[in-house]
Coordinates of C-alpha atoms and ligand atoms in Angstrom, one line a residue:
X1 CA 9.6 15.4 21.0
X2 CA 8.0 17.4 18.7
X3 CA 8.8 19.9 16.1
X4 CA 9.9 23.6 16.9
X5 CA 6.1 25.1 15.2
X6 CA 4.3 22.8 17.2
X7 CA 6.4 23.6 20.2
X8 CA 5.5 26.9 19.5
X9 CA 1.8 26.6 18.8
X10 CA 1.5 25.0 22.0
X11 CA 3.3 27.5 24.1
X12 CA 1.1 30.4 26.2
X13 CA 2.4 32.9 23.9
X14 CA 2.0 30.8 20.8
X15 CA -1.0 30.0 21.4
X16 CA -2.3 33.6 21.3
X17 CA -0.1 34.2 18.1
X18 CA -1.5 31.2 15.9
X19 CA -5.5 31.9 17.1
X20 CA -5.2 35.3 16.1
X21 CA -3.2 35.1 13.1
X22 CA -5.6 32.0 12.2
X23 CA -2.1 29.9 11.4
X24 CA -2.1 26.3 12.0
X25 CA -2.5 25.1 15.5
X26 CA -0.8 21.5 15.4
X27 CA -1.0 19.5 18.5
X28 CA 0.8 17.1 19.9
X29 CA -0.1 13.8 19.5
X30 CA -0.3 10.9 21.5
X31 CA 1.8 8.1 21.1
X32 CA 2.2 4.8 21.6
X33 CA 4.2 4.3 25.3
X34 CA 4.0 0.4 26.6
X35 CA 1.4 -0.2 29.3
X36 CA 0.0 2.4 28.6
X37 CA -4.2 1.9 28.1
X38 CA -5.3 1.6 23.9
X39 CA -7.5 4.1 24.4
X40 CA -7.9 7.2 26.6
X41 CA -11.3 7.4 26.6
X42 CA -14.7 5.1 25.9
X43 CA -15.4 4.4 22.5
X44 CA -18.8 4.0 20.6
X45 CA -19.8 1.4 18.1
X46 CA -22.8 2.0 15.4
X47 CA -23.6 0.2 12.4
X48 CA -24.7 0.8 9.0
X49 CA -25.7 -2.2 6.8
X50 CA -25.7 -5.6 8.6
X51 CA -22.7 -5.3 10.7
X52 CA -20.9 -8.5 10.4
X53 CA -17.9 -7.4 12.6
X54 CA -19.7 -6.5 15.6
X55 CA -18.1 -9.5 17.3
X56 CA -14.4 -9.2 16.5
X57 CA -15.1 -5.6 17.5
X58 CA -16.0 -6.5 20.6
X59 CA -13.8 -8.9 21.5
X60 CA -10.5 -6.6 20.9
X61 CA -12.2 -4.3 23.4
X62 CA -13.2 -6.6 25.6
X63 CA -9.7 -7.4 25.7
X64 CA -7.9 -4.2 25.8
X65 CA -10.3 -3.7 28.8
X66 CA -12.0 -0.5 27.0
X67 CA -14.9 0.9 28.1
X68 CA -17.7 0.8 25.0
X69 CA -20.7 3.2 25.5
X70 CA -24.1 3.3 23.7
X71 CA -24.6 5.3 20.4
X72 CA -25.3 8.9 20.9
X73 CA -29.1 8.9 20.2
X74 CA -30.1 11.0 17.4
X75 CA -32.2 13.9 19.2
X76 CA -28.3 14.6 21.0
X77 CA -28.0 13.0 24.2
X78 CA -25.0 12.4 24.8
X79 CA -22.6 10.9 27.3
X80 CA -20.2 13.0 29.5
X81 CA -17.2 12.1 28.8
X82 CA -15.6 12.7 25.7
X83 CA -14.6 9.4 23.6
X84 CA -11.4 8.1 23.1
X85 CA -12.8 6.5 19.4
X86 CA -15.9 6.4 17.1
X87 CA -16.4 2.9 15.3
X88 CA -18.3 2.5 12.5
X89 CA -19.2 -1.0 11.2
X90 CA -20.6 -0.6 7.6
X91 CA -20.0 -3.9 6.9
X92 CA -23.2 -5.1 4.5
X93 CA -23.7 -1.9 2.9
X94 CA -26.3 -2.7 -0.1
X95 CA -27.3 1.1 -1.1
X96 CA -26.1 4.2 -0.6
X97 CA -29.1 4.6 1.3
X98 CA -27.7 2.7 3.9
X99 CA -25.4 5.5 4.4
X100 CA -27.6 7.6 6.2
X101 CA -27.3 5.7 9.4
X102 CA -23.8 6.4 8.9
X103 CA -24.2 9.9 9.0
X104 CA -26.7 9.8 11.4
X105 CA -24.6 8.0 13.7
X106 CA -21.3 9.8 13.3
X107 CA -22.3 12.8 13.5
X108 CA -22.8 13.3 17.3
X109 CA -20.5 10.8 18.3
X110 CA -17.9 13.0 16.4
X111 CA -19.0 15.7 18.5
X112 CA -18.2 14.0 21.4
X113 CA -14.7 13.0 20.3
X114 CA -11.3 14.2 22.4
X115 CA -8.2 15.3 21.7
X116 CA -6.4 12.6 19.3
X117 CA -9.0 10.5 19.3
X118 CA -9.4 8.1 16.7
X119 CA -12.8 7.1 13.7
X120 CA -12.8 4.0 12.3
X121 CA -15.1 2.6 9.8
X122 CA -15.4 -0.8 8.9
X123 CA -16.8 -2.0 5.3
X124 CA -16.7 -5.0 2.7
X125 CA -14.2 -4.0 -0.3
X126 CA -15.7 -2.6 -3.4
X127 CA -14.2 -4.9 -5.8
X128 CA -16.0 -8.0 -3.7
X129 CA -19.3 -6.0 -4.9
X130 CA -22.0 -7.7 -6.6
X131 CA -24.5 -5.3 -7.8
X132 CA -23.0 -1.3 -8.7
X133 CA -25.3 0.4 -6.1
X134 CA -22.8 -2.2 -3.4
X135 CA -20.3 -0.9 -4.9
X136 CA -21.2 2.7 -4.9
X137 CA -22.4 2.2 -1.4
X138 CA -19.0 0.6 -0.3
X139 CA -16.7 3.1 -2.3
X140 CA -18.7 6.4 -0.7
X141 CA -16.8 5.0 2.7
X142 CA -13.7 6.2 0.8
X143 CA -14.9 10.0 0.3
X144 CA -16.2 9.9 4.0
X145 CA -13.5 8.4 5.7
X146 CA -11.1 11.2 3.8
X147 CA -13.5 13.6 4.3
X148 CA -13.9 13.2 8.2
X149 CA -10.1 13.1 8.5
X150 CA -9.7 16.6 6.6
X151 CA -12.3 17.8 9.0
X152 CA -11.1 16.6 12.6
X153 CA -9.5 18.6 14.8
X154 CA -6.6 18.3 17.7
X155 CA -4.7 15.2 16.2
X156 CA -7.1 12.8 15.7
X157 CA -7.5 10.6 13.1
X158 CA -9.4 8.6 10.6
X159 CA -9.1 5.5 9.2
X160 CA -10.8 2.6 7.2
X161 CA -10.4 -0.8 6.7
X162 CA -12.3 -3.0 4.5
X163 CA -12.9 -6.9 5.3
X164 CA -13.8 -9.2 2.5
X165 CA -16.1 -12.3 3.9
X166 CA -14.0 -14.6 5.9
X167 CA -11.4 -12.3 7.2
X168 CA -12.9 -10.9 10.2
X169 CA -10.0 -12.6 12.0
X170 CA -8.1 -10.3 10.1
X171 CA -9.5 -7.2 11.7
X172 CA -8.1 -7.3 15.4
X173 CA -4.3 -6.3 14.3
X174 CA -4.9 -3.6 12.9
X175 CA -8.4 -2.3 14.8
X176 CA -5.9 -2.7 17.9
X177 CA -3.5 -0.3 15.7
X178 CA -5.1 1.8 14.3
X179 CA -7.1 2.8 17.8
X180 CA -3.2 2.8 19.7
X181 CA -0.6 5.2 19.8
X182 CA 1.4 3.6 17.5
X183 CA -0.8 4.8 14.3
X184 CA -0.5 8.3 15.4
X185 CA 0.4 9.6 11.9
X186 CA -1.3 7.1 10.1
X187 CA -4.7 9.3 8.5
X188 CA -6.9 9.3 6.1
X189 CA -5.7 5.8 5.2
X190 CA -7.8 2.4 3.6
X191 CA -6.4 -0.3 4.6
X192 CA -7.5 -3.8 3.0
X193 CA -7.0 -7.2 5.1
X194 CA -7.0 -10.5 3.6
X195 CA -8.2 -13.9 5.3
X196 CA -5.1 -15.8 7.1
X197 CA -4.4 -17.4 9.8
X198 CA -4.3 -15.3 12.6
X199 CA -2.3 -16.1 15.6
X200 CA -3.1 -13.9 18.8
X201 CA -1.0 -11.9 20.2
X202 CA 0.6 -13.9 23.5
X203 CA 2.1 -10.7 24.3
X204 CA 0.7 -7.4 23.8
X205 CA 4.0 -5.3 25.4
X206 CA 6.4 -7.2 23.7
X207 CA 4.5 -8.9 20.1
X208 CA 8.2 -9.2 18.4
X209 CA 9.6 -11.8 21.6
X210 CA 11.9 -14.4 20.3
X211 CA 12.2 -13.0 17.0
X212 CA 15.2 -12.3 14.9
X213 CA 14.8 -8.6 12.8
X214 CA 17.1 -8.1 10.1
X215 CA 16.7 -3.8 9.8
X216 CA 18.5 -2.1 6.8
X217 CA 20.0 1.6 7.1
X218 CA 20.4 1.0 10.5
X219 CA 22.3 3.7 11.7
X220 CA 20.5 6.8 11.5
X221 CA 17.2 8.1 11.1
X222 CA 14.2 6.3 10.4
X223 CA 16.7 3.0 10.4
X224 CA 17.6 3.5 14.2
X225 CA 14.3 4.5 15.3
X226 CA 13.0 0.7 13.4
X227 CA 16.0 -0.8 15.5
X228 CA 14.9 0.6 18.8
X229 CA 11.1 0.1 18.4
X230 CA 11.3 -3.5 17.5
X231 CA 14.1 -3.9 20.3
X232 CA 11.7 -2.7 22.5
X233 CA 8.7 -4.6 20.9
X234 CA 11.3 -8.0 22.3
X235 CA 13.2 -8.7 18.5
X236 CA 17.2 -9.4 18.5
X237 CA 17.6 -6.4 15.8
X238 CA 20.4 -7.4 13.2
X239 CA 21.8 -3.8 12.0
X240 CA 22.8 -3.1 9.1
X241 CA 24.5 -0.3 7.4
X242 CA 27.2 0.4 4.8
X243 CA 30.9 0.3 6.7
X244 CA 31.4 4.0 6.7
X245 CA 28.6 4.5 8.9
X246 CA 29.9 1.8 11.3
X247 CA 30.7 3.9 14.7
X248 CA 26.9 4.7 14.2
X249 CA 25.9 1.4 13.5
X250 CA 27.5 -0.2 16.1
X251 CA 25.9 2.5 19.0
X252 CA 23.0 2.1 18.0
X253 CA 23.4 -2.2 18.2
X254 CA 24.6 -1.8 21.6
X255 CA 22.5 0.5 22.7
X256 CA 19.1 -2.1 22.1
X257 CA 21.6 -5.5 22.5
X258 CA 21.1 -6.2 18.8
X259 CA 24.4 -7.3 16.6
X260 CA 25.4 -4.8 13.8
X261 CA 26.4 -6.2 10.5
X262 CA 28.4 -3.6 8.5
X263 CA 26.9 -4.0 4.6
X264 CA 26.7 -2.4 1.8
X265 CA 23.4 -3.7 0.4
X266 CA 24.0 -3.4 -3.5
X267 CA 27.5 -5.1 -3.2
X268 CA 26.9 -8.1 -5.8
X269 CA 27.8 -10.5 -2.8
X270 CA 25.2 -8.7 -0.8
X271 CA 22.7 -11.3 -0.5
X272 CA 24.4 -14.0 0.0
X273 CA 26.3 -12.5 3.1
X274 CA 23.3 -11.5 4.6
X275 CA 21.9 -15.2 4.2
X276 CA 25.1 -16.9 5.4
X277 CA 25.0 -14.5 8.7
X278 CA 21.3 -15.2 9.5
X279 CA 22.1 -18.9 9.2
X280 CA 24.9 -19.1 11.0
X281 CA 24.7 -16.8 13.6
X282 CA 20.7 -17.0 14.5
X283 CA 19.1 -19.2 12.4
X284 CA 16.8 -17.7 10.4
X285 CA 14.7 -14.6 10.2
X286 CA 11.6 -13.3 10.9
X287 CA 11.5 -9.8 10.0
X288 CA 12.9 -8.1 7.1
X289 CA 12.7 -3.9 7.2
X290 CA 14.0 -3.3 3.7
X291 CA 14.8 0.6 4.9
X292 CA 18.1 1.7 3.7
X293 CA 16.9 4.1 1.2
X294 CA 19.0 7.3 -0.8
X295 CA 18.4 10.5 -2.6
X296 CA 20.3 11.9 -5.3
X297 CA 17.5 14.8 -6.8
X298 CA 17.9 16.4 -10.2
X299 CA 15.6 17.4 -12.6
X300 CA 15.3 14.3 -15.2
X301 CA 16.4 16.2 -18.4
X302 CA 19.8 17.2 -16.5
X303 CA 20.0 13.8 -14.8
X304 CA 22.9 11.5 -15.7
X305 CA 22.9 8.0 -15.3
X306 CA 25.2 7.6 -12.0
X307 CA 22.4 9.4 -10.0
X308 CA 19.6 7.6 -11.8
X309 CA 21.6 3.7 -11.5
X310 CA 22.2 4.6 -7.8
X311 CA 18.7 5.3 -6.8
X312 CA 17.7 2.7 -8.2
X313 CA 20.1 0.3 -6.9
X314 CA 19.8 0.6 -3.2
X315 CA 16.2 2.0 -3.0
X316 CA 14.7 -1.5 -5.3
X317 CA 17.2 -3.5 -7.1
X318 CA 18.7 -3.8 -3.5
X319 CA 14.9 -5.1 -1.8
X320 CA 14.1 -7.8 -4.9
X321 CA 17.8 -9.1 -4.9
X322 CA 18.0 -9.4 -0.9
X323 CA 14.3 -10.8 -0.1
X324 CA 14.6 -13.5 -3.6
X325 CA 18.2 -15.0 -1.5
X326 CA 15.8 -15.1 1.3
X327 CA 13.2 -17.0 -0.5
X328 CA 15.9 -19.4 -2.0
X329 CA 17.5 -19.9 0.9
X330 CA 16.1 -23.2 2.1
X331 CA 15.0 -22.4 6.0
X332 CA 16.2 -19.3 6.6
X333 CA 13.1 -17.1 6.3
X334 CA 11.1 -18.7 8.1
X335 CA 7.5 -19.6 8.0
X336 CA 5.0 -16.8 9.0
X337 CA 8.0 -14.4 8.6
X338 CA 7.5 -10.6 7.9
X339 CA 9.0 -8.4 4.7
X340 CA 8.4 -4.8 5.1
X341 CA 9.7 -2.3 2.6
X342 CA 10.2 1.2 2.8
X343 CA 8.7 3.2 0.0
X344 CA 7.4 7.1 0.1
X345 CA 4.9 9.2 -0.4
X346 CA 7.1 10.2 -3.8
X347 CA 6.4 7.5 -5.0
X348 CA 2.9 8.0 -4.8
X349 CA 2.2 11.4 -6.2
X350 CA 6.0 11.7 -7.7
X351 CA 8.2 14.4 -7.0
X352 CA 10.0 17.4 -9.2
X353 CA 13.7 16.4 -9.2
X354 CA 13.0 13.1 -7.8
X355 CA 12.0 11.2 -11.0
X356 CA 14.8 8.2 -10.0
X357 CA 13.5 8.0 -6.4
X358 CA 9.9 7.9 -7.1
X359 CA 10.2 5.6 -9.6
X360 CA 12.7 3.3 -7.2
X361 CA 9.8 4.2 -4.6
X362 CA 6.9 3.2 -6.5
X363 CA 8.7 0.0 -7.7
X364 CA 8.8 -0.8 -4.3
X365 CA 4.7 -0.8 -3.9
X366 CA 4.6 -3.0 -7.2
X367 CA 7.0 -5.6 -6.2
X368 CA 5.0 -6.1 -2.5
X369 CA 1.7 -6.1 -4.7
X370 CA 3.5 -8.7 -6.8
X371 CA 5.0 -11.0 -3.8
X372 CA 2.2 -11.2 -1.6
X373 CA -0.1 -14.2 -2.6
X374 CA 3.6 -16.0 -3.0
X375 CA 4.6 -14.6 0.9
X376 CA 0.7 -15.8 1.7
X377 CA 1.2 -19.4 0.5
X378 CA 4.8 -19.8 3.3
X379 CA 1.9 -17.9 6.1
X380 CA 4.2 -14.9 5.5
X381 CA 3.3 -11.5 4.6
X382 CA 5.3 -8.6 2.1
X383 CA 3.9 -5.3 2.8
X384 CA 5.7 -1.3 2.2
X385 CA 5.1 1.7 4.1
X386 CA 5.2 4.9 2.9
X387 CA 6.2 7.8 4.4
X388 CA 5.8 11.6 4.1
X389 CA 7.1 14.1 5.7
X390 CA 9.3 12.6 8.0
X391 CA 11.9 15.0 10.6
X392 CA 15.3 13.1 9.9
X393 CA 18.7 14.1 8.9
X394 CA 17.3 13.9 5.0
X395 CA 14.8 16.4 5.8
X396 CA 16.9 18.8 7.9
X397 CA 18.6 19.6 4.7
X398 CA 15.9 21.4 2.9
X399 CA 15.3 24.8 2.8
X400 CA 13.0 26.5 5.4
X401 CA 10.3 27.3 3.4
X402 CA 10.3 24.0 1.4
X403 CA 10.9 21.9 5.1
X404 CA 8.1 24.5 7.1
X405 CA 5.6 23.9 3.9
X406 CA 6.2 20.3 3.6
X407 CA 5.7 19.7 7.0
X408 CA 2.0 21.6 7.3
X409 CA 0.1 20.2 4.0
X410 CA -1.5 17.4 6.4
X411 CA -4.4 16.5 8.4
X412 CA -2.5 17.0 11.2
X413 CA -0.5 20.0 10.7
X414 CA 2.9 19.1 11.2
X415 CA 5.9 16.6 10.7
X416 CA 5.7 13.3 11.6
X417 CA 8.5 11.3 13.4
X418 CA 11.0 8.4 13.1
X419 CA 9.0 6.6 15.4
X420 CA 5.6 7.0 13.6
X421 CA 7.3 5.2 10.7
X422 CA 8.8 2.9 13.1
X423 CA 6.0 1.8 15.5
X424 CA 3.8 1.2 11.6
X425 CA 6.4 -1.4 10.3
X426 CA 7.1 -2.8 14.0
X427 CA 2.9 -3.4 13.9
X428 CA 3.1 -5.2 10.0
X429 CA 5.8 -7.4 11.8
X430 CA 3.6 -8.7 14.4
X431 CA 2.8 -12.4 13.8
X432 CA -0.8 -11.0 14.1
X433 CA -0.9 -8.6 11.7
X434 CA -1.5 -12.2 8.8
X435 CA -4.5 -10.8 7.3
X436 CA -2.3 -7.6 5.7
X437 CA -0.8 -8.5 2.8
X438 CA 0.7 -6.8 0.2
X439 CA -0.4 -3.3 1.0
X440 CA 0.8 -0.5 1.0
X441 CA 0.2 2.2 4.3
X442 CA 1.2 5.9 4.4
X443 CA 2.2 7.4 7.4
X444 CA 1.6 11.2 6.4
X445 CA -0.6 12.5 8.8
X446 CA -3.2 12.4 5.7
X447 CA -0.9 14.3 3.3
X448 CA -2.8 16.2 0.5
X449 CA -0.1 15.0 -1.9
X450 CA -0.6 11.7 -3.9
X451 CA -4.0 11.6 -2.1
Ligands
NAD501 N1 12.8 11.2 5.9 C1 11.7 11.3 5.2 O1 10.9 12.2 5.3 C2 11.4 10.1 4.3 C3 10.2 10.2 3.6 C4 9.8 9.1 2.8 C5 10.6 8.0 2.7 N2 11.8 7.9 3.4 C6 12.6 6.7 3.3 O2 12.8 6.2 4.6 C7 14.1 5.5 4.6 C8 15.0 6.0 5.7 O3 15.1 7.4 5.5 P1 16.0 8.4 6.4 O4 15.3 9.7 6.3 O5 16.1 7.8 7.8 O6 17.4 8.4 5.7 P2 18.8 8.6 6.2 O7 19.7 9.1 5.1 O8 18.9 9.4 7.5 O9 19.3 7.1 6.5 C9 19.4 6.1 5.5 C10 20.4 5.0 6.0 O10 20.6 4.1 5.0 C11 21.9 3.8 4.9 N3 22.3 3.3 3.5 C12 22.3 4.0 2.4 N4 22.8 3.3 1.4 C13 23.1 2.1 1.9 C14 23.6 0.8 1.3 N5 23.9 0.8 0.0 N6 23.7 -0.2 2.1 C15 23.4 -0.2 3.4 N7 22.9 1.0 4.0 C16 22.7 2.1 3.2 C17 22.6 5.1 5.2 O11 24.0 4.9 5.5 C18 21.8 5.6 6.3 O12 22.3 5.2 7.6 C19 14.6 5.6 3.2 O13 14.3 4.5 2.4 C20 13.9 6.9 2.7 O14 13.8 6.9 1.3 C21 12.2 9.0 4.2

């Protein structure tokens, strides 16, 4: 499903409309479906610097069975078919004059690039840098990486993520991601892993088997689409939602054999209900989607304080007071077990007449910050997601203009959906996704807001 514009754009008569008005011509994009191959295509691996990650490169594509071509040589030979991803390792960058085997090996391989295909470089973190011209060197991947994702075409995307020394376990979750389906509206993003102990992935169709997912603001939106991604990814979903969206709560619980749990989350015995059910009823957890999230805009100088208290209440006080019961609750989250909070892109670059929920939203990204060598030390990770523009009920109620421009300022010229959101947390759940800790990822197509 996608939206009505790129619908449009991609009809025979829409087509001829957007070319000749020169309006943009969104595509639409491929997502993640199980069994279905990572990668459409072959993919090409360079390096720039000493390339430390060759091997866990290979191995994930060994693995996925994908097809790995030589480099495009630099007088333009190229390969016929066109490639499903570009791979850069820039790991060992000492100079930016390393860099110009990163442009000289992107640059056809881009060429060669189809239709939502994916680039991904690979580097060592700038703050790990020892001298300022590392540094330099290791930072310009952040102006490239953006740069090439401004500049690609037909929904793909591009990505980076930076690997201190010792955490090239670390990089198979999310390289396996962020080549997939399931990062289709993940762009222009920087992703940094930390080193953990990675367990593999025993089953790639279904990497959630056996484990019990507690999902907030289940009943609609974003919420349901989290229930029915991590249902499908092999999780018992507990739903919850506030009582007075029960009849929808309790559909979409039958609909993926999870259990609802009617809740209002900022009810002061809140916590401690939630712990008691996990206990009693399944144990434990092993995946927390913090998601329930609400609006209540007004500009701040004619703000009063019911809208601002609550904001803030469900959208953070809600998240710190639920995941500390957790914490304290001897047992019941369970080792290796995954937090993930829902923030937004508000949050980020802030919002006119959202000053309570982009300050609720950014809280969100400094309590994960906060929580994750904590989470870390228990093998469990705390991570938040923030999303842009997003086609949900909460959208739907803007006005045209503001929903038709909101939805285009991206890389990839359109909207993205529930299940983009859904299919990113559902990936930070995996017991292989360790190594990401703390961060924070956008799933905004590569929104030019906040970025
Ligand atoms: N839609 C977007 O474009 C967008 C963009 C950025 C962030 N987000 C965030 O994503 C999350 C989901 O958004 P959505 O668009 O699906 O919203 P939505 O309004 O469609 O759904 C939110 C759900 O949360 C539930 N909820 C609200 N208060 C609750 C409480 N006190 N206790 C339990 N449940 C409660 C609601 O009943 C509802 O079912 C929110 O945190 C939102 O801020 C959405």
């Amino acid at each position: 499903m996608a939206d009505w514009y790129t619908n449009f754009a991609n009809s025979g008569f829409g087509t001829t409309i957007t070319k000749q008005l020169g309006l943009p011509r969104p595509v639409e994009l491929r997502r993640y479906e199980p069994g279905q191959p990572l990668l459409p295509g072959p993919v090409v691996v360079g390096s720039a610097g000493a390339g430390r990650l060759r091997d866990t490169v290979t191995a994930v594509l060994r693995d996925a069975g994908v097809t790995v071509q030589s480099p495009v040589t630099a007088d333009g030979a190229t390969g016929g078919e066109k490639l499903g991803a570009v791979i850069l390792d820039a790991s060992g960058l000492t100079t930016p004059a390393d860099l110009a085997s990163a442009h000289d090996f992107l640059a056809p391989a881009i060429k060669r690039l189809r239709a939502s295909g994916r680039v991904l470089v690979l580097a060592d973190p700038p703050a790990d840098a020892t001298t300022p011209a590392q540094a330099a060197a290791r930072q310009a991947v952040d102006g490239l990486v953006r740069s090439i994702g401004k500049e690609l075409l037909d929904g793909s995307t591009a990505n980076a993520v930076f690997v201190p020394e010792g955490a090239e376990a670390s990089l198979a979750a999310p390289l396996r991601f962020f080549l997939s389906g399931r990062s289709a509206y993940v762009d222009g993003q920087l992703l940094t892993v930390s080193p953990a102990d990675v367990p593999a992935n025993l089953d790639e169709d279904e990497p959630l088997a056996g484990a019990v997912a507690v999902v907030t603001g289940a009943a609609r939106g974003i919420g349901a689409a989290i229930a029915e991604v991590m249902a499908r990814d092999g999780a018992h979903v507990v739903a919850v939602d506030v009582p007075a969206a029960g009849d929808a709560l309790a559909r979409v619980a039958d609909e993926i054999g999870g259990t609802a749990l009617q809740l209002d989350i900022t009810a002061a015995d809140a916590p401690q209900r939630l712990v008691e059910h996990l206990r009693e009823r399944h144990g434990g957890v092993d995946v927390v989607v913090h998601n329930a999230g609400i609006t209540r805009d007004k500009l701040l100088v004619n703000m009063d304080a019911a809208r601002w208290n609550t904001v803030m209440a469900v959208n953070l006080q809600a998240q710190l007071d639920i995941t500390q019961a957790l914490l304290d609750a001897d047992g019941v989250l369970r080792d290796g077990a995954r937090v993930v909070c829902v923030s937004s892109q508000s949050g980020i670059a802030g919002n006119r007449g959202q000053t309570n929920y982009a300050a609720s939203k950014a809280g969100v990204i400094g309590m994960v910050r906060a929580w994750a060598p904590e989470f870390a030390a228990r093998g469990a990770t705390i991570n938040a997601v923030a999303p842009g523009f997003i086609v949900t009920e909460m959208t739907a109620k803007m006005p045209f203009g503001t929903r038709e421009i909101g939805s285009r300022i991206n890389s990839l010229q359109q909207g993205g959906l529930p299940v983009d959101v859904a299919e990113t947390i559902a990936w930070l759940s995996q017991p292989a996704s360790a190594g990401v800790n703390g961060q924070t990822v956008r799933v905004c197509g590569q929104s030019m807001l906040g970025a």
